[in-house]
Coordinates of C-alpha atoms in Angstrom, one line a residue:
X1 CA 98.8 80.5 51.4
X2 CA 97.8 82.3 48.4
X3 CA 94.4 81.0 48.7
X4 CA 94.1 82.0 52.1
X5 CA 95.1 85.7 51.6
X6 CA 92.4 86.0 49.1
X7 CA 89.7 88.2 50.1
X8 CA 86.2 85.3 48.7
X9 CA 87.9 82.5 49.6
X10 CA 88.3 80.6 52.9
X11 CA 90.4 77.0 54.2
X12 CA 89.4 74.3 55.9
X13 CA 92.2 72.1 57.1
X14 CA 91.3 69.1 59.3
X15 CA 93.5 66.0 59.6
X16 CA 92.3 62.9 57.8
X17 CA 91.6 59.5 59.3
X18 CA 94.6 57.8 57.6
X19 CA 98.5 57.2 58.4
X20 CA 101.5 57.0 56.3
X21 CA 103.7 54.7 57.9
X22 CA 106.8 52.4 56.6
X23 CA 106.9 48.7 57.0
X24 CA 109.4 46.5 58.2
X25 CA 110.1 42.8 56.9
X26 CA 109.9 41.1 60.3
X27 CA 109.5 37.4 58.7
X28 CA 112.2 36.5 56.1
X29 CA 115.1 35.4 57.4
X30 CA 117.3 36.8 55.0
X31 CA 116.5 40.4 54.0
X32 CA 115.2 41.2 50.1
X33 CA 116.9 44.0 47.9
X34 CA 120.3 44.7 50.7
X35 CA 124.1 43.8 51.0
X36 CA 123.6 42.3 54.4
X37 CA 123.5 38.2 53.4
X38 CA 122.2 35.4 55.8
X39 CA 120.5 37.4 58.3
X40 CA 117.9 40.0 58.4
X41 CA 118.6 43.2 60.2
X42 CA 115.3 43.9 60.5
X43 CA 113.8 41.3 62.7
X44 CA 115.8 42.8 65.3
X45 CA 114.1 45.7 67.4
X46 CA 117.3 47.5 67.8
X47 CA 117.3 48.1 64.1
X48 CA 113.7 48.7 63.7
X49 CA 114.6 51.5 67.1
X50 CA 117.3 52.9 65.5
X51 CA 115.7 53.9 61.9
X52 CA 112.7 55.8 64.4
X53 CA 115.1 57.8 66.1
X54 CA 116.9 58.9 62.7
X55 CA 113.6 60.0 61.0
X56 CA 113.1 63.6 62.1
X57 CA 109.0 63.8 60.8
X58 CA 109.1 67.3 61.7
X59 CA 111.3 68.2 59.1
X60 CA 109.3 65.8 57.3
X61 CA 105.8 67.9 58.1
X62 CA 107.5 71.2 57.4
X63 CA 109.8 70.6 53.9
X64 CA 107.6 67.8 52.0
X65 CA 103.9 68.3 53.9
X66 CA 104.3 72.5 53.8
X67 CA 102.7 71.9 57.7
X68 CA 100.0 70.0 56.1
X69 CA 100.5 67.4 58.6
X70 CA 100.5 65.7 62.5
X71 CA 103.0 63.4 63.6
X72 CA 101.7 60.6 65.1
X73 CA 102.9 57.7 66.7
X74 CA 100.0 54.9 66.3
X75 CA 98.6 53.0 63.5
X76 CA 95.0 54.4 65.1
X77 CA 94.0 57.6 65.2
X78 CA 92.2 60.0 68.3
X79 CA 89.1 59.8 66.3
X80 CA 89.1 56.0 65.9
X81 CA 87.1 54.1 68.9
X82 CA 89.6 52.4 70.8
X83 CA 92.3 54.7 70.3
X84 CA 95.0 54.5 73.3
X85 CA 96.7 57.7 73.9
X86 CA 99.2 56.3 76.3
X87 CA 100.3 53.7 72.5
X88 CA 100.4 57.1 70.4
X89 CA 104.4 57.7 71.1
X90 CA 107.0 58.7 69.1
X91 CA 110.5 57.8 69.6
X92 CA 112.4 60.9 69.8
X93 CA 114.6 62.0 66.6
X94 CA 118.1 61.4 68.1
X95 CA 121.0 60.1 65.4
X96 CA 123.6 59.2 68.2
X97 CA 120.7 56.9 69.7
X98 CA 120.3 55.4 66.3
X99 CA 124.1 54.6 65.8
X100 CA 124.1 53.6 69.3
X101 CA 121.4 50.9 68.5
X102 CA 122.8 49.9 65.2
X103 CA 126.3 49.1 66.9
X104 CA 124.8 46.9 69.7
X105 CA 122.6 45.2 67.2
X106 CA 126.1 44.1 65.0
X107 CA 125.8 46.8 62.2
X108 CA 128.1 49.7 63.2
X109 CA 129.1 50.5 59.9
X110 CA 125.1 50.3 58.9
X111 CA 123.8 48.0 56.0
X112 CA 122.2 48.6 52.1
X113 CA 118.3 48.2 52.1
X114 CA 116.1 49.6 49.2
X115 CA 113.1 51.4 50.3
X116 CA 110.3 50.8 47.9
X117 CA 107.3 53.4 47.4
X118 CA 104.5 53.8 45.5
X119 CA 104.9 57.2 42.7
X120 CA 101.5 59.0 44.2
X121 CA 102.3 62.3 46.5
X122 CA 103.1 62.6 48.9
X123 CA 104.5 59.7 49.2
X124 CA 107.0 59.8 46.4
X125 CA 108.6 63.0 47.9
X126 CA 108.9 61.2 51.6
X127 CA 110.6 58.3 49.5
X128 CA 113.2 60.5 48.9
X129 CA 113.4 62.2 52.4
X130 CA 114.0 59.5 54.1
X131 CA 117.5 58.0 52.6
X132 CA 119.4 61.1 53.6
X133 CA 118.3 60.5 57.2
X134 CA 118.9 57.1 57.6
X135 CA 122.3 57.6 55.7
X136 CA 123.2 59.8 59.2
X137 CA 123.3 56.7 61.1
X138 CA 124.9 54.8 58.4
X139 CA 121.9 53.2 56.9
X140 CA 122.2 53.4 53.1
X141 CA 118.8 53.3 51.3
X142 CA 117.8 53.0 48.0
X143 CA 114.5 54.8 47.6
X144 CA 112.5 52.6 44.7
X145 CA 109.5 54.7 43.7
X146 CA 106.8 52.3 41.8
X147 CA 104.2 53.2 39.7
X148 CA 100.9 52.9 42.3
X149 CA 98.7 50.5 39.4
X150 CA 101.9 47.7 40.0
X151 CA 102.7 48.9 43.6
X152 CA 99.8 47.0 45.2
X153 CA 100.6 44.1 43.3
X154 CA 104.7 43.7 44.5
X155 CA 103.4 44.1 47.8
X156 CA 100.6 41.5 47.7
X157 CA 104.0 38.9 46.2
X158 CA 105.8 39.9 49.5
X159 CA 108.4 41.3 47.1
X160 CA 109.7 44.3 49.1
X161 CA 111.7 44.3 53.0
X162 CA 110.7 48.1 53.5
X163 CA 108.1 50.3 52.3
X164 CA 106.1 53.2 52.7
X165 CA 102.7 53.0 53.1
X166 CA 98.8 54.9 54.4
X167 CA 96.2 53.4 56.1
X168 CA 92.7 55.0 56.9
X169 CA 89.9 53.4 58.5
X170 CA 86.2 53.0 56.8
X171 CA 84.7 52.3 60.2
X172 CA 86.4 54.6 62.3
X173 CA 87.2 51.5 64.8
X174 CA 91.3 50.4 65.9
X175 CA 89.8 46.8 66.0
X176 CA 89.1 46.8 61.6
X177 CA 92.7 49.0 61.6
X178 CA 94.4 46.7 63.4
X179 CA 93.2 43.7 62.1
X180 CA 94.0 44.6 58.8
X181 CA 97.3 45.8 59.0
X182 CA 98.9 44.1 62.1
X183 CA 96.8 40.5 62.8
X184 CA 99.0 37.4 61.9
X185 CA 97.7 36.7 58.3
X186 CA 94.7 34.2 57.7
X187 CA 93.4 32.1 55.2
X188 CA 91.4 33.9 52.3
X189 CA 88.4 36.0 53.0
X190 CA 89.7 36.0 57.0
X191 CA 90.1 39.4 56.8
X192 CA 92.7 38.6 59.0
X193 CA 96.2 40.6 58.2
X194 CA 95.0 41.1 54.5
X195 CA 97.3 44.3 54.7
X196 CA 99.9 42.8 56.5
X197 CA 102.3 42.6 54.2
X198 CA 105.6 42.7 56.3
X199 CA 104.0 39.8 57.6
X200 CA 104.3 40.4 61.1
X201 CA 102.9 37.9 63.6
X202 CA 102.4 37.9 67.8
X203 CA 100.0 35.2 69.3
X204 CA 99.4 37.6 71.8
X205 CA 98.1 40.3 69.4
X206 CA 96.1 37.8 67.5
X207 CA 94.5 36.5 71.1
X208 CA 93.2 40.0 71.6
X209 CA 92.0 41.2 68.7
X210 CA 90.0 38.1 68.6
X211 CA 89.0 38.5 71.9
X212 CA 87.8 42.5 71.1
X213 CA 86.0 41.1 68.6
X214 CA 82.9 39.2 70.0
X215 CA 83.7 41.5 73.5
X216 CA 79.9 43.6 74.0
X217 CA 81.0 45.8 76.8
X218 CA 83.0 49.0 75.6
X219 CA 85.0 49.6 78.1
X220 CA 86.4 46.3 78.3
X221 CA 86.9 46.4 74.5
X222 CA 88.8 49.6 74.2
X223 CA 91.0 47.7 76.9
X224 CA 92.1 45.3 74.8
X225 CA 92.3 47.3 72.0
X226 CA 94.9 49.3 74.2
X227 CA 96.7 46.4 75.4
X228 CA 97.1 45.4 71.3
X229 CA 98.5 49.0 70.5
X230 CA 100.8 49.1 73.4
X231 CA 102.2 45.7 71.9
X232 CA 102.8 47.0 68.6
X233 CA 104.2 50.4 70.2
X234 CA 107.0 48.2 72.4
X235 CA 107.8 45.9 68.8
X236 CA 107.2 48.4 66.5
X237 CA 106.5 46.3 63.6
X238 CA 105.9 49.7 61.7
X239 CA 107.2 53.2 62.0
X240 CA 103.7 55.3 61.7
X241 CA 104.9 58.6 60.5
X242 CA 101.6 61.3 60.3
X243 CA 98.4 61.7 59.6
X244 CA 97.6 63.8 56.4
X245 CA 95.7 67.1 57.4
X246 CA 94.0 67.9 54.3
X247 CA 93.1 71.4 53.5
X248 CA 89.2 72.1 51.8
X249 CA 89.3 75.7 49.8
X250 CA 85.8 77.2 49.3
X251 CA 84.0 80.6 48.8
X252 CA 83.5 82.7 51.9
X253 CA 79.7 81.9 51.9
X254 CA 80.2 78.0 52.3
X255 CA 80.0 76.3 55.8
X256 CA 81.7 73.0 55.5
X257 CA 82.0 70.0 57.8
X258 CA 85.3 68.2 57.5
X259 CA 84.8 64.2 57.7
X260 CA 87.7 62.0 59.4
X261 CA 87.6 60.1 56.1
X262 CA 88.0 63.2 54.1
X263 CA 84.5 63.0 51.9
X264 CA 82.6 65.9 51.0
X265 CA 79.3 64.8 52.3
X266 CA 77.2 67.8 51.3
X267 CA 74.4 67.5 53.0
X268 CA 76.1 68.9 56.4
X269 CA 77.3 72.0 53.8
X270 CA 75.2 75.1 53.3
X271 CA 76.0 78.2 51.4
X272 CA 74.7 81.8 52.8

């Protein structure tokens, strides 16, 4: 704000190519790092339903992003080919829903689950949004904020039930996004699910991105590529959260193009 009263300098915002979004541990059947023994919570949707509903991202956007994001509800973005508008949905904040949910899932009094986080902002300061949320419904999280150099590295052991995480796109394509982060995982150098670290896995995902792959007409591939995010909309194997909008300050004389993937490429700049 101060930057933008100034009388030489001017702001570019623009919202990057990338989403912060939390994870859940659909595979183990026994959930890491909680009280709940036996069972885990999160394999059912109702549970993964009920923690959407309790996250209000607008408070979210306004208190830890200062406005310096957009909710979204999709692991792809609207500048990513293949992006489905009609998959971009939120579920609405609504706390009663969410205890609703919980109780018809077996947890009315809630459950313990540690919420683990790398230490870079922003994502250290939604870390600790979040717990005061979920503790509405009677969720009762322990935020775990790692240092990011041996985040990457608990995550690739499949040591965490629930994290926060951002994903951004080099190609600017859903198939490479969704292949990453959502395709059953592969064997190595598959490039299949190398991101997937909740391990989440649907045949009939994997059957269409495969498909999209080697498919040559467009329109038929953004198809599939819709059917796939309308999938992972109805499971909701993640809870996307926002995409960053990332704000460029510069003299009054620059012209500057903002890039999806936030580079300053500056070659499209001039200065007058």
């Amino acid at each position: 704000a101060r930057l933008k009263a100034g009388s030489d300098v001017k702001v570019v915002e623009s919202p990057e190519e990338r989403v912060q979004y939390l994870v859940f541990d659909t595979s183990r059947d026994e959930l890491l790092y909680s009280d709940v023994k036996g069972k885990n919570p999160l394999k059912d949707l109702r549970v993964r339903q009920a923690i959407a509903h309790a996250i209000d991202v607008q408070a979210i956007k306004v208190k830890v992003m200062r406005t310096l994001s957009r909710p979204i509800g999709s692991m792809v973005t609207p500048t990513e080919q293949g992006y489905a508008k009609d998959a971009d949905v939120r579920l609405p904040f609504d706390r009663e829903k969410g205890k609703q949910l919980l109780a018809a899932a077996g947890y009315p009094n809630g459950f313990e689950i540690t919420l683990d986080c790398g230490n870079n902002q922003p994502a250290a300061d939604i870390c600790q949004s979040i717990p005061p949320m979920l503790a509405q419904i009677g969720i009762r999280v322990k935020p775990n904020i790692v240092p990011t150099a041996n985040y990457f590295a608990k995550l690739q052991k499949f040591d965490s039930s629930f994290y926060l995480l951002s994903w951004g796109t080099p190609t600017s394509d859903a198939l490479f996004t969704l292949q990453y982060t959502l395709r059953t995982r592969g064997g190595e150098n598959s490039g299949n699910g190398d991101g997937n670290y909740g391990r989440y896995s649907n045949p009939a995902l994997d059957a269409l991105l495969d498909k999209a792959r080697s498919e040559n007409d467009l329109k038929k591939r953004d198809g599939l590529l819709r059917d796939a995010q309308l999938i992972i909309s109805r499971e909701m194997p993640v809870l996307p959260l926002h995409q960053a909008i990332i704000p460029w300050a510069m003299k009054k004389n620059v012209t500057a193009v903002f890039p999806p993937n936030s580079v300053p490429y500056f070659f499209r700049f001039r200065i007058d």
